[in-house]
PDB file of C-alpha atoms in Angstrom:
ATOM      1  CA  MET K   1      68.090  53.489 112.265  1.00 33.00           C
ATOM      2  CA  PRO K   2      71.083  53.737 109.873  1.00 34.00           C
ATOM      3  CA  VAL K   3      69.954  57.212 108.807  1.00 33.00           C
ATOM      4  CA  LEU K   4      69.895  58.338 112.414  1.00 34.00           C
ATOM      5  CA  TRP K   5      73.366  56.920 112.892  1.00 33.00           C
ATOM      6  CA  SER K   6      74.629  58.733 109.789  1.00 40.00           C
ATOM      7  CA  GLU K   7      73.267  62.112 110.891  1.00 41.00           C
ATOM      8  CA  THR K   8      74.758  61.637 114.374  1.00 44.00           C
ATOM      9  CA  MET K   9      78.131  60.753 112.935  1.00 40.00           C
ATOM     10  CA  GLU K  10      78.129  63.836 110.671  1.00 41.00           C
ATOM     11  CA  GLN K  11      77.209  66.088 113.555  1.00 43.00           C
ATOM     12  CA  ARG K  12      80.164  64.738 115.522  1.00 45.00           C
ATOM     13  CA  CYS K  13      82.546  64.958 112.560  1.00 42.00           C
ATOM     14  CA  VAL K  14      81.859  68.633 111.978  1.00 40.00           C
ATOM     15  CA  PRO K  15      83.430  69.762 115.297  1.00 42.00           C
ATOM     16  CA  LEU K  16      86.403  67.523 114.568  1.00 41.00           C
ATOM     17  CA  LEU K  17      86.904  69.140 111.174  1.00 41.00           C
ATOM     18  CA  LEU K  18      86.557  72.607 112.642  1.00 40.00           C
ATOM     19  CA  LEU K  19      89.229  71.652 115.176  1.00 40.00           C
ATOM     20  CA  LEU K  20      91.525  70.684 112.320  1.00 41.00           C
ATOM     21  CA  VAL K  21      90.787  74.007 110.628  1.00 42.00           C
ATOM     22  CA  SER K  22      91.990  75.950 113.663  1.00 37.00           C
ATOM     23  CA  TRP K  23      94.971  73.662 114.155  1.00 38.00           C
ATOM     24  CA  LEU K  24      96.433  73.837 110.647  1.00 41.00           C
ATOM     25  CA  PRO K  25      97.642  77.342 109.612  1.00 41.00           C
ATOM     26  CA  GLY K  26      96.145  78.803 106.440  1.00 42.00           C
ATOM     27  CA  LEU K  27      93.586  76.042 106.049  1.00 43.00           C
ATOM     28  CA  HIS K  28      90.771  78.310 104.894  1.00 54.00           C
ATOM     29  CA  SER K  29      91.045  76.995 101.348  1.00 67.00           C
ATOM     30  CA  CYS K  30      88.589  76.996  98.479  1.00 78.00           C
ATOM     31  CA  LEU K  31      87.322  73.558  99.516  1.00 75.00           C
ATOM     32  CA  LEU K  32      85.857  75.098 102.652  1.00 76.00           C
ATOM     33  CA  CYS K  33      84.379  78.007 100.677  1.00 83.00           C
ATOM     34  CA  PHE K  34      82.234  75.833  98.437  1.00 83.00           C
ATOM     35  CA  ALA K  35      82.008  72.540 100.311  1.00 77.00           C
ATOM     36  CA  PRO K  36      80.728  72.748 103.921  1.00 75.00           C
ATOM     37  CA  PRO K  37      82.405  70.652 106.631  1.00 74.00           C
ATOM     38  CA  ILE K  38      79.449  68.242 106.664  1.00 78.00           C
ATOM     39  CA  GLN K  39      80.224  67.314 103.058  1.00 77.00           C
ATOM     40  CA  TRP K  40      83.814  66.543 104.044  1.00 76.00           C
ATOM     41  CA  ALA K  41      82.510  64.263 106.782  1.00 79.00           C
ATOM     42  CA  ARG K  42      80.276  62.398 104.334  1.00 80.00           C
ATOM     43  CA  LEU K  43      83.153  62.010 101.897  1.00 80.00           C
ATOM     44  CA  CYS K  44      85.433  60.508 104.552  1.00 81.00           C
ATOM     45  CA  ARG K  45      82.626  58.278 105.800  1.00 79.00           C
ATOM     46  CA  GLU K  46      82.248  56.801 102.308  1.00 77.00           C
ATOM     47  CA  ILE K  47      85.995  56.473 101.808  1.00 73.00           C
ATOM     48  CA  ALA K  48      86.831  54.990 105.224  1.00 66.00           C
ATOM     49  CA  ARG K  49      83.559  53.027 105.563  1.00 67.00           C
ATOM     50  CA  SER K  50      83.777  53.416 109.305  1.00 57.00           C
ATOM     51  CA  SER K  51      82.561  55.652 112.131  1.00 56.00           C
ATOM     52  CA  GLN K  52      84.209  58.915 113.083  1.00 55.00           C
ATOM     53  CA  LYS K  53      86.009  57.185 115.956  1.00 61.00           C
ATOM     54  CA  ASP K  54      87.940  54.949 113.567  1.00 69.00           C
ATOM     55  CA  SER K  55      91.537  55.962 112.877  1.00 76.00           C
ATOM     56  CA  GLN K  56      91.043  55.669 109.116  1.00 77.00           C
ATOM     57  CA  HIS K  57      88.200  58.152 109.218  1.00 76.00           C
ATOM     58  CA  GLN K  58      90.269  60.663 111.200  1.00 81.00           C
ATOM     59  CA  HIS K  59      93.230  60.077 108.902  1.00 81.00           C
ATOM     60  CA  CYS K  60      90.983  60.923 105.923  1.00 82.00           C
ATOM     61  CA  LEU K  61      89.963  64.258 107.472  1.00 81.00           C
ATOM     62  CA  GLU K  62      93.548  65.130 108.347  1.00 83.00           C
ATOM     63  CA  ALA K  63      94.774  64.241 104.855  1.00 83.00           C
ATOM     64  CA  LEU K  64      92.092  66.427 103.262  1.00 82.00           C
ATOM     65  CA  ALA K  65      92.978  69.309 105.558  1.00 80.00           C
ATOM     66  CA  GLU K  66      96.738  69.087 104.911  1.00 83.00           C
ATOM     67  CA  ALA K  67      96.343  68.693 101.146  1.00 82.00           C
ATOM     68  CA  THR K  68      94.286  71.861 100.831  1.00 80.00           C
ATOM     69  CA  VAL K  69      96.700  74.133 102.716  1.00 82.00           C
ATOM     70  CA  PRO K  70      98.525  75.219  99.487  1.00 84.00           C
ATOM     71  CA  LEU K  71      95.182  76.350  98.035  1.00 84.00           C
ATOM     72  CA  ALA K  72      94.622  78.976 100.737  1.00 83.00           C
ATOM     73  CA  PRO K  73      96.490  81.893  99.017  1.00 86.00           C
ATOM     74  CA  ILE K  74      94.519  81.485  95.779  1.00 88.00           C
ATOM     75  CA  THR K  75      92.683  84.545  94.465  1.00 89.00           C
ATOM     76  CA  VAL K  76      90.664  84.823  91.256  1.00 91.00           C
ATOM     77  CA  GLY K  77      88.783  87.644  89.607  1.00 91.00           C
ATOM     78  CA  SER K  78      85.263  88.175  90.870  1.00 89.00           C
ATOM     79  CA  GLY K  79      83.923  87.087  87.494  1.00 88.00           C
ATOM     80  CA  GLN K  80      85.764  83.747  87.843  1.00 91.00           C
ATOM     81  CA  SER K  81      84.310  82.763  91.233  1.00 88.00           C
ATOM     82  CA  GLU K  82      81.652  80.538  89.677  1.00 91.00           C
ATOM     83  CA  ALA K  83      84.311  78.785  87.584  1.00 93.00           C
ATOM     84  CA  LEU K  84      86.350  78.287  90.768  1.00 91.00           C
ATOM     85  CA  ARG K  85      83.336  76.775  92.553  1.00 90.00           C
ATOM     86  CA  LYS K  86      82.882  74.292  89.706  1.00 92.00           C
ATOM     87  CA  ILE K  87      86.578  73.314  89.875  1.00 91.00           C
ATOM     88  CA  VAL K  88      86.273  72.566  93.602  1.00 88.00           C
ATOM     89  CA  MET K  89      83.036  70.607  93.315  1.00 88.00           C
ATOM     90  CA  ASP K  90      84.410  68.563  90.402  1.00 91.00           C
ATOM     91  CA  ALA K  91      87.463  67.744  92.547  1.00 88.00           C
ATOM     92  CA  LEU K  92      85.294  66.385  95.369  1.00 85.00           C
ATOM     93  CA  HIS K  93      83.240  64.309  92.955  1.00 87.00           C
ATOM     94  CA  PHE K  94      86.473  62.942  91.512  1.00 88.00           C
ATOM     95  CA  LEU K  95      87.543  61.767  94.965  1.00 86.00           C
ATOM     96  CA  GLU K  96      84.210  60.024  95.490  1.00 83.00           C
ATOM     97  CA  LYS K  97      84.535  58.145  92.189  1.00 85.00           C
ATOM     98  CA  GLN K  98      88.128  57.084  92.905  1.00 83.00           C
ATOM     99  CA  LYS K  99      87.487  55.632  96.364  1.00 78.00           C
ATOM    100  CA  ASP K 100      87.318  52.018  95.069  1.00 78.00           C
ATOM    101  CA  LYS K 101      89.913  52.405  92.321  1.00 83.00           C
ATOM    102  CA  LYS K 102      92.999  53.940  93.944  1.00 82.00           C
ATOM    103  CA  PRO K 103      94.422  54.535  97.408  1.00 84.00           C
ATOM    104  CA  PHE K 104      92.983  57.692  98.934  1.00 82.00           C
ATOM    105  CA  GLU K 105      96.342  59.485  99.249  1.00 84.00           C
ATOM    106  CA  GLU K 106      97.123  58.904  95.572  1.00 87.00           C
ATOM    107  CA  SER K 107      93.698  60.174  94.482  1.00 86.00           C
ATOM    108  CA  LEU K 108      94.118  63.200  96.709  1.00 87.00           C
ATOM    109  CA  ARG K 109      97.471  64.143  95.176  1.00 88.00           C
ATOM    110  CA  GLU K 110      96.006  63.695  91.708  1.00 90.00           C
ATOM    111  CA  VAL K 111      92.981  65.866  92.380  1.00 89.00           C
ATOM    112  CA  ILE K 112      95.150  68.685  93.782  1.00 89.00           C
ATOM    113  CA  GLN K 113      97.207  68.654  90.582  1.00 91.00           C
ATOM    114  CA  ILE K 114      94.000  68.794  88.530  1.00 91.00           C
ATOM    115  CA  ILE K 115      92.862  71.821  90.537  1.00 90.00           C
ATOM    116  CA  TRP K 116      96.149  73.662  89.875  1.00 91.00           C
ATOM    117  CA  VAL K 117      95.964  72.922  86.129  1.00 92.00           C
ATOM    118  CA  LYS K 118      92.411  74.251  85.876  1.00 92.00           C
ATOM    119  CA  LEU K 119      93.267  77.310  87.959  1.00 90.00           C
ATOM    120  CA  SER K 120      96.091  78.195  85.574  1.00 89.00           C
ATOM    121  CA  GLN K 121      93.531  78.391  82.751  1.00 90.00           C
ATOM    122  CA  LEU K 122      91.430  81.056  84.465  1.00 90.00           C
ATOM    123  CA  GLU K 123      91.853  84.704  83.506  1.00 86.00           C
ATOM    124  CA  GLU K 124      93.718  86.844  86.010  1.00 84.00           C
ATOM    125  CA  ALA K 125      91.980  89.848  87.472  1.00 85.00           C
ATOM    126  CA  PRO K 126      93.476  93.262  86.576  1.00 88.00           C
ATOM    127  CA  ALA K 127      95.929  94.576  89.140  1.00 92.00           C
ATOM    128  CA  CYS K 128      94.925  97.388  91.479  1.00 95.00           C
ATOM    129  CA  ILE K 129      96.322 100.697  90.217  1.00 96.00           C
ATOM    130  CA  PRO K 130      97.348 103.179  92.943  1.00 95.00           C
ATOM    131  CA  PRO K 131      96.832 105.618  94.451  1.00 95.00           C
ATOM    132  CA  CYS K 132      93.052 105.979  94.521  1.00 96.00           C
ATOM    133  CA  GLY K 133      89.672 104.937  93.194  1.00 96.00           C
ATOM    134  CA  HIS K 134      87.151 102.138  93.592  1.00 95.00           C
ATOM    135  CA  GLN K 135      88.100  99.580  90.898  1.00 95.00           C
ATOM    136  CA  PRO K 136      85.347  96.944  90.377  1.00 91.00           C
ATOM    137  CA  ALA K 137      87.242  95.222  87.559  1.00 91.00           C
ATOM    138  CA  ALA K 138      90.109  94.436  89.980  1.00 94.00           C
ATOM    139  CA  ARG K 139      87.825  92.882  92.635  1.00 93.00           C
ATOM    140  CA  VAL K 140      88.985  89.340  93.549  1.00 94.00           C
ATOM    141  CA  PHE K 141      87.652  86.298  95.374  1.00 92.00           C
ATOM    142  CA  GLN K 142      89.948  85.151  98.201  1.00 89.00           C
ATOM    143  CA  CYS K 143      90.085  81.491  99.125  1.00 87.00           C
ATOM    144  CA  ALA K 144      91.646  82.442 102.472  1.00 84.00           C
ATOM    145  CA  THR K 145      88.542  84.381 103.522  1.00 86.00           C
ATOM    146  CA  CYS K 146      85.871  83.029 101.133  1.00 87.00           C
ATOM    147  CA  ARG K 147      84.989  86.645 100.329  1.00 90.00           C
ATOM    148  CA  LEU K 148      85.137  89.179  97.511  1.00 92.00           C
ATOM    149  CA  VAL K 149      87.833  91.777  98.238  1.00 93.00           C
ATOM    150  CA  ASP K 150      88.243  95.226  96.642  1.00 94.00           C
ATOM    151  CA  CYS K 151      91.385  97.298  96.180  1.00 94.00           C
ATOM    152  CA  GLN K 152      92.279  98.974  99.452  1.00 93.00           C
ATOM    153  CA  PHE K 153      92.485 102.496  98.017  1.00 96.00           C
ATOM    154  CA  PRO K 154      90.527 105.610  99.025  1.00 96.00           C
ATOM    155  CA  VAL K 155      87.957 107.008  96.616  1.00 97.00           C
ATOM    156  CA  ASP K 156      89.434 110.523  96.963  1.00 98.00           C
ATOM    157  CA  CYS K 157      92.572 111.130  94.904  1.00 97.00           C
ATOM    158  CA  PRO K 158      95.355 113.498  96.085  1.00 97.00           C
ATOM    159  CA  VAL K 159      95.000 117.184  95.185  1.00 97.00           C
ATOM    160  CA  GLN K 160      96.880 118.150  92.008  1.00 97.00           C
ATOM    161  CA  ASP K 161      98.437 121.600  91.653  1.00 97.00           C
ATOM    162  CA  VAL K 162      97.635 123.345  88.367  1.00 96.00           C
ATOM    163  CA  TRP K 163      99.439 126.596  87.417  1.00 95.00           C
ATOM    164  CA  VAL K 164      97.524 128.880  85.106  1.00 94.00           C
ATOM    165  CA  GLN K 165      97.502 132.530  83.956  1.00 92.00           C
ATOM    166  CA  GLU K 166      94.509 134.673  84.820  1.00 88.00           C
ATOM    167  CA  ASP K 167      93.755 135.530  81.183  1.00 87.00           C
ATOM    168  CA  GLU K 168      94.035 132.039  79.671  1.00 90.00           C
ATOM    169  CA  ALA K 169      91.719 129.023  79.482  1.00 92.00           C
ATOM    170  CA  ILE K 170      92.556 125.598  80.896  1.00 94.00           C
ATOM    171  CA  THR K 171      91.017 122.142  80.298  1.00 95.00           C
ATOM    172  CA  LEU K 172      90.804 119.670  83.189  1.00 96.00           C
ATOM    173  CA  HIS K 173      90.399 115.920  82.556  1.00 95.00           C
ATOM    174  CA  CYS K 174      88.506 113.616  84.908  1.00 94.00           C
ATOM    175  CA  ASP K 175      90.043 110.391  83.600  1.00 92.00           C
ATOM    176  CA  VAL K 176      91.371 107.474  85.690  1.00 94.00           C
ATOM    177  CA  PRO K 177      93.957 104.786  84.788  1.00 94.00           C
ATOM    178  CA  PHE K 178      91.616 101.827  85.435  1.00 93.00           C
ATOM    179  CA  ALA K 179      88.648 100.395  83.544  1.00 89.00           C
ATOM    180  CA  VAL K 180      85.292 102.105  84.098  1.00 89.00           C
ATOM    181  CA  PRO K 181      81.773 101.440  82.747  1.00 86.00           C
ATOM    182  CA  PRO K 182      80.855 103.258  79.524  1.00 82.00           C
ATOM    183  CA  GLU K 183      77.904 105.130  81.041  1.00 84.00           C
ATOM    184  CA  LEU K 184      79.541 107.311  83.665  1.00 90.00           C
ATOM    185  CA  GLN K 185      77.998 110.194  85.553  1.00 93.00           C
ATOM    186  CA  VAL K 186      80.488 113.072  85.845  1.00 95.00           C
ATOM    187  CA  THR K 187      79.897 115.876  88.344  1.00 95.00           C
ATOM    188  CA  TRP K 188      82.111 118.992  88.442  1.00 97.00           C
ATOM    189  CA  MET K 189      82.343 121.180  91.570  1.00 97.00           C
ATOM    190  CA  PHE K 190      84.274 124.248  92.704  1.00 97.00           C
ATOM    191  CA  ALA K 191      85.449 125.656  96.067  1.00 97.00           C
ATOM    192  CA  LYS K 192      86.634 129.267  95.696  1.00 96.00           C
ATOM    193  CA  ASP K 193      89.854 130.623  97.245  1.00 95.00           C
ATOM    194  CA  ILE K 194      90.742 127.448  99.214  1.00 96.00           C
ATOM    195  CA  ARG K 195      92.613 124.188  98.787  1.00 97.00           C
ATOM    196  CA  THR K 196      90.336 121.477 100.175  1.00 97.00           C
ATOM    197  CA  GLN K 197      88.766 118.033  99.809  1.00 97.00           C
ATOM    198  CA  ASP K 198      85.814 118.817 102.069  1.00 97.00           C
ATOM    199  CA  LEU K 199      82.750 118.205  99.885  1.00 96.00           C
ATOM    200  CA  ALA K 200      80.626 120.496 102.062  1.00 97.00           C
ATOM    201  CA  LEU K 201      82.628 123.488 100.764  1.00 97.00           C
ATOM    202  CA  PHE K 202      82.013 122.809  97.075  1.00 98.00           C
ATOM    203  CA  GLU K 203      79.319 124.161  94.793  1.00 97.00           C
ATOM    204  CA  GLU K 204      78.184 122.085  91.828  1.00 96.00           C
ATOM    205  CA  LEU K 205      79.129 123.468  88.394  1.00 94.00           C
ATOM    206  CA  GLN K 206      77.687 120.904  86.006  1.00 93.00           C
ATOM    207  CA  ARG K 207      76.641 117.252  85.716  1.00 92.00           C
ATOM    208  CA  SER K 208      76.695 115.022  82.657  1.00 89.00           C
ATOM    209  CA  THR K 209      76.532 111.371  81.625  1.00 88.00           C
ATOM    210  CA  GLY K 210      79.125 109.670  79.450  1.00 78.00           C
ATOM    211  CA  GLU K 211      81.702 111.551  77.367  1.00 73.00           C
ATOM    212  CA  PRO K 212      83.327 113.996  77.543  1.00 72.00           C
ATOM    213  CA  GLN K 213      84.980 113.701  80.943  1.00 86.00           C
ATOM    214  CA  ARG K 214      86.611 117.128  80.780  1.00 91.00           C
ATOM    215  CA  LEU K 215      85.912 120.717  81.770  1.00 94.00           C
ATOM    216  CA  THR K 216      87.283 123.873  80.134  1.00 94.00           C
ATOM    217  CA  VAL K 217      87.627 126.827  82.519  1.00 93.00           C
ATOM    218  CA  HIS K 218      87.782 130.353  81.056  1.00 91.00           C
ATOM    219  CA  ASP K 219      89.130 133.210  83.203  1.00 89.00           C
ATOM    220  CA  PRO K 220      90.147 130.810  86.025  1.00 93.00           C
ATOM    221  CA  THR K 221      89.810 131.818  89.659  1.00 93.00           C
ATOM    222  CA  LEU K 222      91.922 130.730  92.626  1.00 95.00           C
ATOM    223  CA  GLY K 223      90.394 127.656  94.280  1.00 97.00           C
ATOM    224  CA  THR K 224      89.827 123.887  94.028  1.00 97.00           C
ATOM    225  CA  VAL K 225      87.984 122.206  91.163  1.00 97.00           C
ATOM    226  CA  ALA K 226      86.712 118.678  91.876  1.00 98.00           C
ATOM    227  CA  CYS K 227      85.190 116.008  89.638  1.00 97.00           C
ATOM    228  CA  CYS K 228      83.284 112.914  90.758  1.00 96.00           C
ATOM    229  CA  LEU K 229      82.932 109.732  88.676  1.00 96.00           C
ATOM    230  CA  ALA K 230      79.967 107.510  89.517  1.00 95.00           C
ATOM    231  CA  ALA K 231      78.239 104.490  87.996  1.00 91.00           C
ATOM    232  CA  ALA K 232      75.055 102.772  89.183  1.00 83.00           C
ATOM    233  CA  SER K 233      74.925 104.974  92.312  1.00 83.00           C
ATOM    234  CA  GLU K 234      78.467 103.874  93.204  1.00 92.00           C
ATOM    235  CA  ILE K 235      81.291 106.397  93.546  1.00 95.00           C
ATOM    236  CA  LEU K 236      84.332 105.290  91.565  1.00 96.00           C
ATOM    237  CA  ALA K 237      86.705 108.211  92.120  1.00 97.00           C
ATOM    238  CA  ARG K 238      86.939 111.879  93.018  1.00 97.00           C
ATOM    239  CA  LYS K 239      89.762 114.035  91.605  1.00 98.00           C
ATOM    240  CA  TYR K 240      90.836 117.464  92.863  1.00 98.00           C
ATOM    241  CA  PHE K 241      92.651 120.271  91.013  1.00 98.00           C
ATOM    242  CA  TYR K 242      93.948 123.319  92.883  1.00 98.00           C
ATOM    243  CA  LEU K 243      94.177 126.292  90.528  1.00 97.00           C
ATOM    244  CA  ASN K 244      97.184 128.491  91.247  1.00 96.00           C
ATOM    245  CA  VAL K 245      96.230 131.595  89.272  1.00 94.00           C
ATOM    246  CA  SER K 246      98.888 134.237  88.506  1.00 90.00           C
ATOM    247  CA  VAL K 247      98.455 137.765  87.063  1.00 78.00           C
ATOM    248  CA  GLY K 248      97.828 137.841  83.336  1.00 59.00           C
ATOM    249  CA  SER K 249     100.704 138.490  80.903  1.00 55.00           C
ATOM    250  CA  VAL K 250      99.221 141.758  79.453  1.00 51.00           C
ATOM    251  CA  GLU K 251      98.987 143.446  82.847  1.00 54.00           C
ATOM    252  CA  ALA K 252     102.476 142.287  83.733  1.00 54.00           C
ATOM    253  CA  GLU K 253     103.908 143.793  80.513  1.00 54.00           C
ATOM    254  CA  GLN K 254     102.124 147.123  81.056  1.00 61.00           C
ATOM    255  CA  GLY K 255     103.552 147.353  84.583  1.00 59.00           C
ATOM    256  CA  LEU K 256     107.042 146.677  83.277  1.00 53.00           C
ATOM    257  CA  GLN K 257     106.696 149.399  80.618  1.00 61.00           C
ATOM    258  CA  ALA K 258     105.531 151.923  83.226  1.00 65.00           C
ATOM    259  CA  ARG K 259     108.599 151.231  85.370  1.00 62.00           C
ATOM    260  CA  PHE K 260     110.862 151.492  82.299  1.00 53.00           C
ATOM    261  CA  ALA K 261     109.371 154.895  81.364  1.00 61.00           C
ATOM    262  CA  ALA K 262     109.868 156.185  84.901  1.00 66.00           C
ATOM    263  CA  VAL K 263     113.547 155.229  84.830  1.00 59.00           C
ATOM    264  CA  LEU K 264     114.164 157.001  81.484  1.00 57.00           C
ATOM    265  CA  GLY K 265     112.169 160.075  82.504  1.00 61.00           C
ATOM    266  CA  TRP K 266     109.745 159.862  79.585  1.00 51.00           C
ATOM    267  CA  PRO K 267     106.259 161.288  80.099  1.00 55.00           C
ATOM    268  CA  GLN K 268     103.665 158.718  81.149  1.00 51.00           C
ATOM    269  CA  GLY K 269     101.921 157.327  78.135  1.00 50.00           C
ATOM    270  CA  ARG K 270     104.645 158.344  75.649  1.00 48.00           C
ATOM    271  CA  ALA K 271     107.070 155.564  76.371  1.00 44.00           C
ATOM    272  CA  PRO K 272     107.754 153.415  73.305  1.00 48.00           C
ATOM    273  CA  LEU K 273     106.078 150.013  73.566  1.00 44.00           C
ATOM    274  CA  HIS K 274     108.950 148.254  71.852  1.00 50.00           C
ATOM    275  CA  LEU K 275     112.547 149.219  71.041  1.00 46.00           C
ATOM    276  CA  THR K 276     113.292 147.213  67.945  1.00 51.00           C
ATOM    277  CA  GLY K 277     116.743 146.349  66.668  1.00 56.00           C
ATOM    278  CA  SER K 278     116.461 148.701  63.648  1.00 60.00           C
ATOM    279  CA  ARG K 279     115.677 151.711  65.853  1.00 65.00           C
ATOM    280  CA  LEU K 280     118.642 150.985  68.057  1.00 64.00           C
ATOM    281  CA  LEU K 281     120.845 150.752  64.964  1.00 72.00           C
ATOM    282  CA  VAL K 282     119.669 154.171  63.702  1.00 69.00           C
ATOM    283  CA  LEU K 283     120.368 155.765  67.067  1.00 72.00           C
ATOM    284  CA  ALA K 284     123.845 154.234  67.171  1.00 75.00           C
ATOM    285  CA  LEU K 285     124.714 155.400  63.638  1.00 76.00           C
ATOM    286  CA  GLY K 286     123.446 158.909  64.409  1.00 78.00           C
ATOM    287  CA  PHE K 287     125.631 159.083  67.507  1.00 77.00           C
ATOM    288  CA  VAL K 288     128.713 157.947  65.546  1.00 77.00           C
ATOM    289  CA  GLY K 289     128.007 160.506  62.800  1.00 78.00           C
ATOM    290  CA  LEU K 290     127.721 163.301  65.376  1.00 79.00           C
ATOM    291  CA  MET K 291     131.063 162.336  66.927  1.00 81.00           C
ATOM    292  CA  LEU K 292     132.772 162.328  63.500  1.00 80.00           C
ATOM    293  CA  LEU K 293     131.387 165.779  62.715  1.00 79.00           C
ATOM    294  CA  LEU K 294     132.667 167.185  66.006  1.00 78.00           C
ATOM    295  CA  LEU K 295     136.097 165.646  65.323  1.00 78.00           C
ATOM    296  CA  LEU K 296     136.288 167.253  61.851  1.00 78.00           C
ATOM    297  CA  LEU K 297     135.321 170.628  63.266  1.00 78.00           C
ATOM    298  CA  LEU K 298     138.069 170.347  65.888  1.00 76.00           C
ATOM    299  CA  VAL K 299     140.690 169.495  63.227  1.00 76.00           C
ATOM    300  CA  PHE K 300     139.563 172.385  61.009  1.00 74.00           C
ATOM    301  CA  TRP K 301     139.727 174.865  63.876  1.00 72.00           C
ATOM    302  CA  ARG K 302     143.338 173.878  64.770  1.00 75.00           C
ATOM    303  CA  CYS K 303     144.484 174.107  61.207  1.00 75.00           C
ATOM    304  CA  CYS K 304     143.049 177.587  60.793  1.00 64.00           C
TER     305      CYS K 304
END
């Protein structure tokens, strides 16, 4: 008979606790994540030693609910969730042991302080690094939602403009500023003549595992180069490079020389490739010498 009474009381206490949860803002604390409402009801039954209709029992539930409100914003790294669960369960066991030794409110304040001290000893999760990428190392456990939460960034990174000459090589790096597993699968792709992030328009160039995460492009062509980082069938990031290819330097110099020859009237193909400083000096000295000779001839003619 007492067992039946206990189960009935717990079933009635659960709706009461859920009512308190909706009434108090931000109550979804870590105590609710790891300790179900029925465990709260049992704890208050042992502390109050009365039925759920007794004012002491209701006061116990309300005090538990109010005391855990500051714990709602807590977040820990995904690897610390088990340590967080142990902290919460140890706190509840502490309250059970203190029920005959101290007033409930005093024990409750003490256990909340213990929780904060232990939380301060946990390692913080790495911060999310914008603007893109799936970052497993920065995944956190939220007490407010009792769930693991990832960084809210897209997998696709913004397109980067890369300026390159047609006759030179360029090396593209598929690195990201956050921690990644050592065994990475790197896939390089190319979409000719367009600037895009539509994967359907790309053709695969090469695929490799691990280092190096770079691609050297010889004789680049206008278009978008993309790289995809993946680990354990999970896409971590995709980077895009738009190659702005300009005419090579040799062709540009030949065109300039052709225009220079046309201006001077020299036959095509006989224009000097380079006018050095020494040649200019010789021409200048020759011109000065010719002028001096003409001047001497003029003086000699007048004198005669």
